Short mmCIF file of C-alpha atoms and ligand atoms in Angstrom, two decimals:
data_model
loop_
_atom_site.label_atom_id
_atom_site.label_comp_id
_atom_site.label_asym_id
_atom_site.label_seq_id
_atom_site.Cartn_x
_atom_site.Cartn_y
_atom_site.Cartn_z
CA MET A 90 85.04 97.78 111.16
CA THR A 91 82.37 95.94 109.71
CA HIS A 92 81.56 98.44 106.83
CA SER A 93 84.56 97.31 104.54
CA PRO A 94 84.22 96.86 101.37
CA PHE A 95 86.51 94.08 100.59
CA ALA A 96 85.28 90.65 101.32
CA VAL A 97 88.60 89.10 102.38
CA ARG A 98 90.89 91.54 105.20
CA GLY A 99 93.90 89.13 105.87
CA LEU A 100 97.23 88.65 106.70
CA VAL A 101 99.51 85.82 104.90
CA GLU A 102 102.55 84.58 106.79
CA GLY A 103 104.23 83.79 104.27
CA PHE A 104 107.84 85.31 103.98
CA TYR A 105 111.04 83.86 104.36
CA GLY A 106 113.33 83.20 106.91
CA VAL A 107 112.22 82.76 111.08
CA PHE A 108 108.27 82.22 111.07
CA TYR A 109 106.10 82.95 114.54
CA THR A 110 105.81 80.79 117.37
CA VAL A 111 102.37 79.91 118.17
CA HIS A 112 102.10 82.52 120.82
CA GLU A 113 103.00 84.79 118.72
CA ARG A 114 100.74 83.67 115.58
CA ASN A 115 98.07 83.71 118.59
CA ASP A 116 98.18 87.34 119.79
CA LEU A 117 98.36 88.22 116.43
CA LEU A 118 95.11 86.70 115.43
CA ARG A 119 93.74 88.89 118.38
CA PHE A 120 95.06 91.48 117.17
CA MET A 121 93.46 91.15 113.51
CA ALA A 122 90.31 90.69 115.04
CA MET A 123 90.33 94.10 116.79
CA HIS A 124 91.25 95.65 113.47
CA GLY A 125 88.41 93.87 111.61
CA TYR A 126 90.31 91.50 109.71
CA ASN A 127 89.02 88.11 109.02
CA LEU A 128 91.17 85.89 107.31
CA TYR A 129 95.01 84.56 108.64
CA VAL A 130 96.39 82.79 105.61
CA TYR A 131 99.50 80.30 107.21
CA GLY A 132 101.99 79.84 104.72
CA PRO A 133 105.87 80.62 106.00
CA LYS A 134 108.68 79.77 103.23
CA ASN A 135 110.74 77.85 105.71
CA ASP A 136 108.46 75.87 107.63
CA ARG A 137 110.23 72.91 106.04
CA TRP A 138 106.17 71.05 105.99
CA HIS A 139 104.68 73.30 104.33
CA ARG A 140 107.13 73.28 101.37
CA GLU A 141 110.47 71.20 101.11
CA ARG A 142 108.77 68.65 103.37
CA TRP A 143 105.14 68.82 102.34
CA ARG A 144 104.70 65.15 101.84
CA GLU A 145 105.11 64.87 105.68
CA PRO A 146 103.11 64.66 107.89
CA TYR A 147 103.75 67.35 110.70
CA PRO A 148 104.67 66.02 114.16
CA ALA A 149 102.03 65.26 116.99
CA ASP A 150 103.48 68.11 119.08
CA VAL A 151 103.36 70.88 115.98
CA MET A 152 99.96 69.85 115.20
CA ALA A 153 98.92 70.38 118.86
CA HIS A 154 100.24 74.54 118.46
CA PHE A 155 97.84 74.35 115.10
CA ALA A 156 94.72 72.93 117.22
CA ALA A 157 95.76 76.06 119.71
CA THR A 158 96.19 78.40 116.79
CA VAL A 159 92.56 77.04 115.47
CA ALA A 160 90.81 77.32 118.42
CA THR A 161 92.13 80.99 118.70
CA ALA A 162 90.89 81.67 115.37
CA ASN A 163 87.48 80.52 116.24
CA GLU A 164 87.19 82.24 119.08
CA VAL A 165 88.14 85.78 118.07
CA GLY A 166 86.13 85.07 114.43
CA VAL A 167 89.48 85.06 112.46
CA THR A 168 89.26 82.11 109.08
CA PHE A 169 92.56 80.09 109.59
CA CYS A 170 93.44 78.86 106.30
CA TYR A 171 96.13 76.61 106.08
CA ALA A 172 98.61 76.61 102.96
CA ILE A 173 100.69 74.44 101.67
CA GLY A 174 103.21 74.57 98.94
CA PRO A 175 104.31 71.47 97.26
CA GLY A 176 105.53 72.60 94.04
CA ILE A 177 108.56 72.62 94.46
CA THR A 178 108.99 68.60 94.11
CA ILE A 179 105.23 67.49 93.06
CA CYS A 180 104.42 65.25 90.59
CA TYR A 181 100.88 66.93 89.20
CA ALA A 182 99.29 64.14 87.85
CA SER A 183 100.75 61.36 90.25
CA GLU A 184 97.50 59.74 92.40
CA GLU A 185 99.86 58.97 94.97
CA GLU A 186 101.16 62.18 95.18
CA PHE A 187 97.90 63.37 95.37
CA GLN A 188 97.19 61.29 98.24
CA ALA A 189 100.11 62.71 99.75
CA LEU A 190 98.63 65.80 99.36
CA THR A 191 94.91 65.45 100.52
CA ALA A 192 96.40 63.36 103.86
CA LYS A 193 98.12 66.41 104.82
CA VAL A 194 95.26 68.28 104.16
CA ARG A 195 92.46 66.43 105.84
CA ALA A 196 94.65 66.09 109.11
CA PHE A 197 94.32 70.13 109.22
CA TYR A 198 90.24 69.29 108.19
CA ASP A 199 89.97 67.06 111.10
CA LEU A 200 91.07 70.28 113.19
CA GLY A 201 88.39 72.44 112.00
CA VAL A 202 90.30 73.93 109.19
CA ARG A 203 87.75 74.61 106.52
CA ALA A 204 90.10 77.21 104.26
CA PHE A 205 93.25 76.01 101.99
CA SER A 206 95.65 77.61 99.53
CA LEU A 207 97.78 75.81 97.30
CA LEU A 208 100.89 78.24 97.10
CA LEU A 209 102.65 77.89 94.08
CA ASP A 210 105.10 80.85 93.93
CA ASP A 211 108.79 81.05 93.98
CA ILE A 212 109.19 77.86 91.95
CA ALA A 213 110.93 76.72 88.76
CA PRO A 214 108.15 76.55 85.83
CA VAL A 215 108.97 72.85 85.00
CA PHE A 216 107.80 69.51 85.34
CA HIS A 217 109.16 66.86 87.67
CA CYS A 218 108.66 63.70 86.27
CA GLU A 219 107.76 62.19 82.63
CA GLU A 220 104.15 61.56 83.54
CA ASP A 221 103.24 65.23 83.79
CA GLN A 222 105.13 65.82 80.41
CA GLY A 223 102.54 63.13 78.91
CA ARG A 224 99.61 64.03 80.38
CA TYR A 225 99.75 68.41 80.08
CA LYS A 226 100.04 70.36 77.37
CA SER A 227 101.17 73.42 79.95
CA TYR A 228 102.66 74.11 83.22
CA GLY A 229 99.25 76.16 83.59
CA GLU A 230 96.77 73.28 82.92
CA ALA A 231 98.91 71.16 85.26
CA HIS A 232 98.32 74.16 87.63
CA ALA A 233 94.61 74.34 87.35
CA ASP A 234 94.20 70.58 87.51
CA LEU A 235 95.86 70.32 90.50
CA CYS A 236 94.11 72.71 92.10
CA ASN A 237 90.45 71.39 90.61
CA ARG A 238 91.49 68.18 92.02
CA LEU A 239 91.89 69.37 95.56
CA TYR A 240 88.97 71.64 95.62
CA GLU A 241 86.35 68.89 94.16
CA TRP A 242 87.95 66.37 96.50
CA LEU A 243 87.10 69.00 99.47
CA GLN A 244 84.00 69.82 98.22
CA ALA A 245 83.12 66.09 98.40
CA LEU A 246 84.41 66.09 101.92
CA ASP A 247 82.67 69.23 102.84
CA ASP A 248 81.19 72.00 100.71
CA THR A 249 81.92 74.90 103.55
CA CYS A 250 85.64 74.40 102.56
CA THR A 251 87.32 76.92 100.34
CA LEU A 252 90.23 77.20 98.37
CA SER A 253 92.66 79.68 96.93
CA MET A 254 96.08 79.85 95.12
CA CYS A 255 99.55 81.61 94.31
CA PRO A 256 100.07 81.08 90.55
CA THR A 257 103.83 80.76 89.64
CA ASP A 258 103.28 83.90 87.97
CA TYR A 259 101.69 85.68 90.44
CA HIS A 260 103.11 89.45 89.78
CA GLY A 261 103.33 92.09 86.39
CA ALA A 262 101.53 93.43 83.68
CA PRO A 263 99.90 92.57 80.45
CA PRO A 264 100.74 91.06 78.10
CA PHE A 265 100.68 88.51 80.12
CA ASP A 266 102.12 84.76 79.53
CA ALA A 267 99.89 82.26 77.83
CA TYR A 268 100.54 80.30 81.39
CA LEU A 269 97.98 82.68 83.24
CA HIS A 270 95.42 82.69 80.27
CA ASP A 271 95.59 78.54 80.53
CA LEU A 272 95.25 78.47 84.50
CA GLY A 273 92.48 81.04 84.33
CA GLU A 274 90.63 79.32 81.59
CA GLN A 275 90.76 75.87 83.50
CA LEU A 276 90.71 76.73 86.84
CA HIS A 277 87.60 76.32 89.26
CA PRO A 278 85.79 79.61 88.91
CA ALA A 279 85.39 79.46 93.06
CA ILE A 280 89.06 79.36 93.44
CA ASP A 281 90.61 82.29 94.65
CA VAL A 282 94.12 83.51 92.62
CA PHE A 283 96.67 85.99 94.25
CA TYR A 284 98.12 88.90 92.55
CA THR A 285 101.01 90.65 94.08
CA GLY A 286 100.70 94.32 91.81
CA VAL A 287 102.59 95.00 88.76
CA GLN A 288 106.03 93.75 90.98
CA VAL A 289 106.57 91.35 94.10
CA CYS A 290 106.58 94.29 96.46
CA SER A 291 104.43 96.83 94.55
CA PRO A 292 105.18 100.72 95.11
CA THR A 293 101.81 101.40 94.30
CA ILE A 294 98.71 98.89 93.20
CA ALA A 295 96.11 100.33 90.76
CA VAL A 296 92.72 99.57 89.93
CA ALA A 297 93.64 99.63 85.71
CA GLU A 298 96.33 97.11 87.11
CA VAL A 299 94.02 94.48 89.21
CA ALA A 300 91.83 94.45 86.60
CA ALA A 301 93.88 93.39 83.95
CA PHE A 302 95.07 90.47 85.75
CA ALA A 303 91.62 89.98 86.89
CA GLU A 304 90.99 89.78 82.74
CA ALA A 305 93.47 87.19 82.38
CA VAL A 306 92.91 84.94 85.57
CA ARG A 307 89.17 85.43 84.55
CA ARG A 308 88.12 86.29 88.25
CA PRO A 309 88.91 88.94 90.91
CA PRO A 310 91.73 88.82 91.99
CA LEU A 311 93.24 88.25 96.24
CA ILE A 312 95.60 91.13 96.46
CA TRP A 313 98.66 89.48 97.99
CA ASP A 314 100.43 92.69 99.81
CA ASN A 315 103.86 92.60 100.25
CA TYR A 316 104.22 95.15 102.30
CA PRO A 317 105.39 95.43 105.60
CA VAL A 318 107.30 92.33 104.68
CA ASN A 319 110.74 92.45 105.64
CA ASP A 320 112.71 88.99 104.52
CA LEU A 321 115.64 88.34 102.19
CA ALA A 322 117.19 91.52 100.96
CA MET A 323 114.67 93.24 103.00
CA SER A 324 115.70 92.37 106.14
CA PRO A 325 118.16 94.85 107.09
CA ARG A 326 115.20 97.14 107.00
CA MET A 327 112.40 97.50 109.79
CA HIS A 328 108.90 98.48 107.71
CA ILE A 329 107.47 100.48 110.31
CA GLY A 330 105.40 103.37 108.34
CA PRO A 331 101.96 103.34 106.89
CA ILE A 332 100.68 101.77 104.12
CA LEU A 333 100.96 104.04 101.30
CA GLY A 334 99.80 103.71 97.24
CA ARG A 335 96.89 101.01 97.19
CA ASP A 336 94.13 103.14 94.92
CA PRO A 337 90.86 103.55 97.20
CA ALA A 338 88.77 101.59 94.86
CA LEU A 339 90.42 98.41 94.73
CA ALA A 340 87.62 96.80 96.45
CA GLU A 341 85.60 97.01 92.63
CA VAL A 342 88.05 94.80 91.14
CA ALA A 343 89.69 92.98 94.29
CA ARG A 344 88.00 90.16 96.02
CA GLY A 345 90.41 91.12 99.12
CA MET A 346 93.47 91.83 100.01
CA VAL A 347 96.09 90.39 102.21
CA ALA A 348 99.37 91.72 103.67
CA ASN A 349 102.98 90.01 104.39
CA PRO A 350 104.00 91.19 107.40
CA MET A 351 107.73 91.05 108.68
CA ASN A 352 109.29 88.61 110.48
CA GLN A 353 109.35 91.00 113.49
CA PRO A 354 105.49 90.14 114.29
CA GLU A 355 104.62 92.69 117.07
CA ALA A 356 106.70 95.56 114.87
CA SER A 357 104.44 94.83 112.20
CA LYS A 358 101.20 95.85 114.08
CA VAL A 359 102.28 99.20 113.58
CA ALA A 360 102.05 98.84 109.72
CA LEU A 361 99.32 96.30 110.04
CA HIS A 362 97.41 98.68 112.15
CA THR A 363 97.44 101.30 109.43
CA TYR A 364 96.35 98.50 107.16
CA ALA A 365 93.36 97.59 108.81
CA GLU A 366 92.36 101.45 108.78
CA TYR A 367 92.72 101.30 104.84
CA LEU A 368 90.78 97.88 104.36
CA ARG A 369 87.85 99.55 106.88
CA ASP A 370 87.54 102.94 104.34
CA PRO A 371 89.64 103.02 101.53
CA GLN A 372 88.25 106.40 100.28
CA GLY A 373 88.62 108.19 104.24
CA TYR A 374 92.20 106.31 104.50
CA GLU A 375 94.78 109.22 105.98
CA PRO A 376 97.92 107.14 106.07
CA GLU A 377 99.55 110.30 108.47
CA ALA A 378 96.19 109.84 110.92
CA ALA A 379 96.42 105.82 110.97
CA TRP A 380 100.00 105.80 111.12
CA GLU A 381 99.91 107.82 114.58
CA GLN A 382 97.08 106.09 116.16
CA ALA A 383 99.03 102.43 115.13
CA LEU A 384 102.26 103.86 117.03
CA ARG A 385 100.31 105.20 119.90
CA GLU A 386 98.89 101.45 120.37
CA VAL A 387 102.09 99.61 119.47
CA GLY A 388 103.86 101.99 121.68
CA GLY A 389 101.62 102.58 124.95
CA ALA A 390 100.99 105.93 126.12
CA LYS A 391 104.55 105.59 127.83
CA CYS A 392 106.50 104.50 124.80
CA TYR A 393 104.66 106.21 121.88
CA PRO A 394 107.16 109.27 121.84
CA ALA A 395 109.89 106.65 121.52
CA LEU A 396 108.54 104.56 119.05
CA ARG A 397 107.29 108.18 117.07
CA LEU A 398 111.71 109.22 116.85
CA PHE A 399 112.46 105.38 116.16
CA ALA A 400 110.17 104.93 113.23
CA GLU A 401 110.29 108.13 111.57
CA ASN A 402 113.72 107.08 110.92
CA SER A 403 112.52 103.70 109.41
CA LEU A 404 110.71 104.41 106.81
CA ALA A 405 112.22 103.18 103.59
CA SER A 406 111.03 100.60 101.97
CA CYS A 407 109.49 99.45 98.38
CA LEU A 408 106.48 102.06 99.44
CA GLY A 409 109.24 104.84 98.20
CA ALA A 410 108.68 106.87 101.49
CA PRO A 411 112.08 109.03 102.53
CA GLU A 412 113.45 107.07 105.35
CA ALA A 413 114.39 110.00 107.54
CA THR A 414 113.13 113.12 106.55
CA THR A 415 113.23 115.15 109.99
CA LEU A 416 116.95 114.05 110.69
CA GLN A 417 117.96 114.53 107.03
CA GLY A 418 116.47 118.58 107.15
CA LEU A 419 118.96 118.68 110.49
CA VAL A 420 122.07 117.60 108.78
CA ASP A 421 121.42 119.15 105.64
CA ALA A 422 121.01 122.70 107.61
CA VAL A 423 124.21 121.77 109.96
CA LEU A 424 126.19 121.75 106.56
CA ASP A 425 124.96 124.56 104.91
CA SER A 426 125.41 126.54 108.27
CA LEU A 427 129.12 125.26 108.76
CA ARG A 428 129.72 125.88 105.04
CA GLN A 429 128.46 129.37 105.13
CA GLY A 430 131.13 129.72 107.66
CA VAL A 431 129.12 130.09 111.05
CA PRO A 432 131.68 128.68 113.83
CA PRO A 433 130.35 125.56 115.53
CA SER A 434 129.81 126.97 118.88
CA GLN A 435 127.31 130.10 116.79
CA SER A 436 125.45 127.50 115.06
CA GLU A 437 122.01 127.00 115.67
CA ALA A 438 121.48 124.19 113.20
CA LEU A 439 124.00 121.82 115.25
CA ARG A 440 122.48 122.79 118.57
CA ALA A 441 119.39 121.63 117.18
CA LEU A 442 121.40 118.46 115.74
CA GLU A 443 122.64 117.74 119.11
CA GLN A 444 119.22 118.03 120.75
CA TYR A 445 117.69 115.63 118.50
CA VAL A 446 120.35 113.21 118.86
CA LEU A 447 120.03 113.29 122.46
CA ASP A 448 115.86 112.91 121.95
CA LEU A 449 117.36 109.70 119.78
CA GLU A 450 119.31 108.30 122.62
CA ASN A 451 116.56 108.36 125.06
CA ALA A 452 114.21 107.26 122.73
CA GLY A 453 116.40 104.04 122.39
CA TYR A 454 116.85 104.11 126.06
CA ASP A 455 113.22 104.39 127.09
CA LEU A 456 112.28 101.03 123.91
CA LYS A 457 114.85 98.98 125.62
CA ASN A 458 114.84 99.22 129.31
CA ARG A 459 111.43 101.37 130.19
CA SER A 460 108.69 99.67 128.00
CA ASP A 461 106.66 97.24 129.10
CA ASN A 462 106.18 95.75 125.58
CA TYR A 463 108.64 92.89 125.88
CA ALA A 464 108.07 91.42 122.42
CA LEU A 465 108.26 95.43 120.71
CA ARG A 466 111.32 95.34 122.33
CA SER A 467 112.54 92.01 121.39
CA ASP A 468 111.83 93.17 117.72
CA LEU A 469 113.62 96.40 117.82
CA LEU A 470 116.99 95.39 119.68
CA PRO A 471 118.81 94.66 116.55
CA TRP A 472 118.17 98.47 115.15
CA LEU A 473 118.07 100.34 118.90
CA ASP A 474 121.84 98.75 118.65
CA LEU A 475 122.51 100.33 115.71
CA LEU A 476 120.31 103.75 116.87
CA ASP A 477 122.96 104.03 118.86
CA ASN A 478 125.78 103.78 117.12
CA TRP A 479 124.96 106.81 115.05
CA VAL A 480 123.99 108.42 118.06
CA TRP A 481 127.79 108.05 119.06
CA MET A 482 129.08 108.64 116.00
CA THR A 483 127.61 111.83 115.38
CA ARG A 484 128.36 112.90 119.00
CA ARG A 485 132.10 112.40 118.24
CA ALA A 486 131.57 114.35 114.98
CA VAL A 487 130.29 117.31 116.80
CA GLU A 488 133.29 116.74 119.50
CA VAL A 489 136.05 117.02 116.57
CA LEU A 490 134.20 120.73 115.16
CA ARG A 491 134.08 122.06 118.72
CA LYS A 492 137.75 120.58 118.99
CA MET A 493 139.11 122.37 115.83
CA GLU A 494 137.34 125.46 116.85
CA ALA A 495 138.55 125.98 119.94
CA GLY A 496 142.40 124.58 118.53
CA GLU A 497 142.56 121.69 120.74
CA PRO A 498 143.52 118.15 120.07
CA TYR A 499 140.87 116.17 117.82
CA GLU A 500 142.48 112.93 116.82
CA LYS A 501 140.66 110.64 119.75
CA PRO A 502 137.17 111.73 118.90
CA LEU A 503 137.89 111.93 115.25
CA LYS A 504 139.20 107.96 115.11
CA ARG A 505 136.08 107.07 117.09
CA MET A 506 134.18 108.57 114.81
CA GLY A 507 135.68 106.54 111.90
CA GLU A 508 134.95 103.32 114.29
CA LEU A 509 131.27 104.11 114.84
CA LEU A 510 131.06 105.42 111.21
CA HIS A 511 132.61 101.86 110.01
CA ILE A 512 129.87 99.95 112.79
CA ALA A 513 126.90 101.86 111.55
CA THR A 514 127.74 101.22 108.06
CA HIS A 515 128.61 97.78 108.34
CA HIS A 516 125.59 96.73 110.62
CA ALA A 517 123.46 93.88 110.20
CA ARG A 518 120.32 95.95 109.88
CA GLN A 519 119.69 100.12 108.48
CA TRP A 520 118.21 102.79 110.30
CA ALA A 521 118.27 106.30 109.06
CA GLY A 522 120.20 105.23 106.03
CA GLU A 523 122.87 107.03 104.93
CA VAL A 524 121.60 110.13 105.98
CA LEU A 525 124.80 110.93 108.86
CA VAL A 526 127.69 109.92 106.59
CA PRO A 527 127.55 113.60 104.64
CA LEU A 528 128.55 114.79 108.38
CA ALA A 529 131.30 112.85 108.97
CA ASP A 530 132.44 113.25 105.58
CA TYR A 531 132.30 116.97 106.10
CA VAL A 532 134.40 116.46 109.75
CA ARG A 533 137.15 113.91 107.98
CA GLU A 534 137.58 116.92 105.11
CA GLN A 535 138.06 119.74 107.64
CA ALA A 536 140.57 117.22 109.39
CA ILE A 537 142.30 116.78 106.41
CA GLN A 538 142.37 120.82 105.43
CA GLN A 539 143.44 121.27 108.76
CA GLU A 540 146.57 118.82 108.57
CA GLU A 541 147.21 119.99 105.35
CA GLU A 542 147.48 123.68 106.53
CA VAL A 543 149.79 122.60 109.79
CA ALA A 544 152.21 120.55 107.40
CA HIS A 545 152.19 123.64 105.58
CA ALA A 546 153.23 126.30 108.11
CA ILE A 547 155.98 124.02 109.36
CA ALA A 548 157.51 123.42 105.92
CA GLY A 549 156.74 127.27 105.81
C1 GDL B 664 107.94 87.02 97.44
C2 GDL B 664 107.06 85.65 97.85
C3 GDL B 664 106.78 85.93 99.34
C4 GDL B 664 108.12 87.05 100.12
C5 GDL B 664 107.98 87.83 99.26
C6 GDL B 664 108.68 88.91 99.85
C7 GDL B 664 104.44 85.90 96.97
C8 GDL B 664 103.52 85.29 96.15
N1 GDL B 664 106.14 85.09 97.36
O1 GDL B 664 107.69 86.46 95.83
O2 GDL B 664 106.74 84.81 100.09
O3 GDL B 664 107.63 87.20 101.70
O4 GDL B 664 108.11 87.78 97.77
O5 GDL B 664 110.34 88.85 99.44
O6 GDL B 664 104.82 87.09 97.15
#
């Protein structure tokens, strides 16, 4: 675990939406320590005291939770970093504002925190007060100045304190804007800078891309990796596949990497386990093998097969993996066989699909009702509900085909199939994508054809 080429191996709780409870965070810290991670950056966008109301101190009960988290981090040997995001309203030049910032930071210093971060991402690049307009030539200069003042203040307090920052331009490729060049030129060399790759959620991260950013900001960046995060527009999907597409030589150009997890902490452990394997040995990293191990650890011996089946149908993400290869293959084979005129009762492909759907139903049942990992169960529940919809939609589709073949009435299962299809395609979550839709479309086409034939026969 300790031979990783990356100095920094972390997580950033840096997503939008519901963030972790203190219990979830402390549990994740223990998981991280077991997997060789050494940094936890706390900066959830929806913590109002981290961003919107950054000037206000945390209430005592919340600080007590932080104290427990810092104690857990110290116990397990992971550095806890407190991040603050004042950029939506701060007046950079104001001494009063700086005091509000340092008062906030000081409260964490008093808890024993020594690592801090200023997150200036996802804000409009505008000044909020006249004082800034007079004082700074550019937005980059203002950011460098705020960070440098905070860094010097921290160093005066205790020279073991560290500071990192997320710039407003945290992704992209050359030519980078003047903002990044100004920032890189003026920012104290000891302050780490985050970079998410060419995109916000980057399918791949290559050495040359990171080197180009490093040149602009004049230091090797810390990669803020937006996987497996599933906030905002990604919230319908569960990102439960292995990390892919990270160049094995990134340690040559980056200080380290921090992964932004999902709003679901327990389910995030699958991807985070694979991420830890990449960080430990990027050259030897084998995504499939790491993923199998991860599913075994998170699912436990009892629920591993169920979790594997669930996960192999939920692989779509910015990383570009196909969503549900096995199921897709089964559906394609069914449609091929039926189109070739194989009667449903004789179709091996249809039988194989039915068996897989039964396995999926059992997997859903096991994850809901037989797992000892209650945290995983509650993370997966909305997707398991969707899984059931797809299972029953498929069964009704098959029932229609069989009834048609037998010359029996099929209106009821056809109607139910349509209802279930509607629920599944309008569900708040996505699972197995639209892979089963062509089956329903085929069944509907057959029904229409049959009706036309009957109408024709009556007319004739
Ligand atoms: C972002 C935000 C982050 C969010 C992520 C994925 C950074 C630096 N900032 O742009 O808070 O979780 O996208 O939506 O990545």
